[in-house]
Amino acid sequence: MFKPCLLAVSAAFLVAAQSASAQPMTEYGRPVLSGVFVSFPHGGTAFRPTARQEAELLNAKDADLVTIKGRTSTPKPSAQDESLALARALSARSYLIARGVSPLKIVVNFASAADFIADNSTPEGRLENQRVEVELVFVGN
């Protein structure tokens, strides 16, 4: 698995990149963040982005850092849902690696019953919450 030092460096870079990402790229090389949310059917783990999302992910090879966050729509965390969130994130990771993204650039995060972006009491909201977020961080020279 990953060595603690690599994880610490990746985590530090991510925090620094995310804190500066709200500002546009300048001649000083501030990081730029872009992202894609891909929904999953209930219990699904196959990463299937839409054509528009695929087009946005084409830039992933050029990103300096790629973060992947797997999520579920369950109201309470459980071991089964943690496994589902991880499987979703790993499915997205495999997709990106198959398209030429270096695995050394990818950081995976997952959580069940967390980070809802929509009303979880409706089927439409749950579908939005059952997702993987792929964030691309670009750092200028």
Coordinates of C-alpha atoms in Angstrom, one line a residue, residues 36-50 53 68-76 80-89 91-92 109-134:
V36 CA -16.7 16.2 -12.2
F37 CA -19.5 14.5 -10.2
V38 CA -20.5 11.1 -11.5
S39 CA -23.7 9.5 -10.1
F40 CA -24.2 5.8 -9.5
P41 CA -27.4 3.8 -9.4
H42 CA -28.3 2.3 -6.0
G43 CA -25.6 -0.2 -5.0
G44 CA -23.7 0.4 -8.3
T45 CA -19.9 0.6 -8.5
A46 CA -19.3 0.9 -12.3
F47 CA -17.8 4.3 -13.1
R48 CA -19.8 5.5 -16.2
P49 CA -19.4 9.2 -16.9
T50 CA -21.6 10.9 -19.4
Q53 CA -18.0 14.3 -18.1
I68 CA -11.3 11.0 -6.0
K69 CA -14.1 11.0 -3.4
G70 CA -16.5 8.1 -3.2
R71 CA -19.8 8.7 -1.5
T72 CA -23.1 6.9 -0.7
S73 CA -26.6 8.2 0.1
T74 CA -27.2 6.1 3.2
P75 CA -28.5 7.9 6.3
K76 CA -26.1 6.0 8.7
Q80 CA -21.0 -2.2 3.9
D81 CA -21.6 1.3 2.8
E82 CA -17.9 2.3 3.5
S83 CA -17.0 -0.6 1.2
L84 CA -19.4 0.6 -1.4
A85 CA -18.0 4.2 -1.3
L86 CA -14.5 2.8 -1.6
A87 CA -15.4 0.6 -4.5
R88 CA -16.9 3.6 -6.3
A89 CA -13.7 5.6 -5.8
S91 CA -13.6 2.2 -10.0
A92 CA -13.0 5.9 -10.9
N109 CA -11.0 9.4 -0.3
F110 CA -14.3 7.7 0.6
A111 CA -17.1 8.0 3.2
S112 CA -20.6 6.7 3.6
A113 CA -23.5 8.8 4.9
A114 CA -21.6 12.0 4.4
D115 CA -21.2 15.1 2.3
F116 CA -24.7 15.1 0.8
I117 CA -25.2 17.6 -2.0
A118 CA -28.9 17.1 -2.5
D119 CA -32.1 16.3 -0.5
N120 CA -31.5 12.7 0.5
S121 CA -35.3 12.1 1.2
T122 CA -36.1 12.0 -2.6
P123 CA -35.0 9.4 -5.2
E124 CA -33.5 12.2 -7.3
G125 CA -31.5 13.6 -4.3
R126 CA -30.2 10.1 -3.3
L127 CA -29.0 9.6 -6.9
E128 CA -27.0 12.8 -6.7
N129 CA -25.6 11.8 -3.4
Q130 CA -24.5 8.4 -4.7
R131 CA -21.5 9.7 -6.5
V132 CA -17.9 10.0 -7.1
E133 CA -16.3 13.5 -7.2
V134 CA -13.2 13.7 -9.3

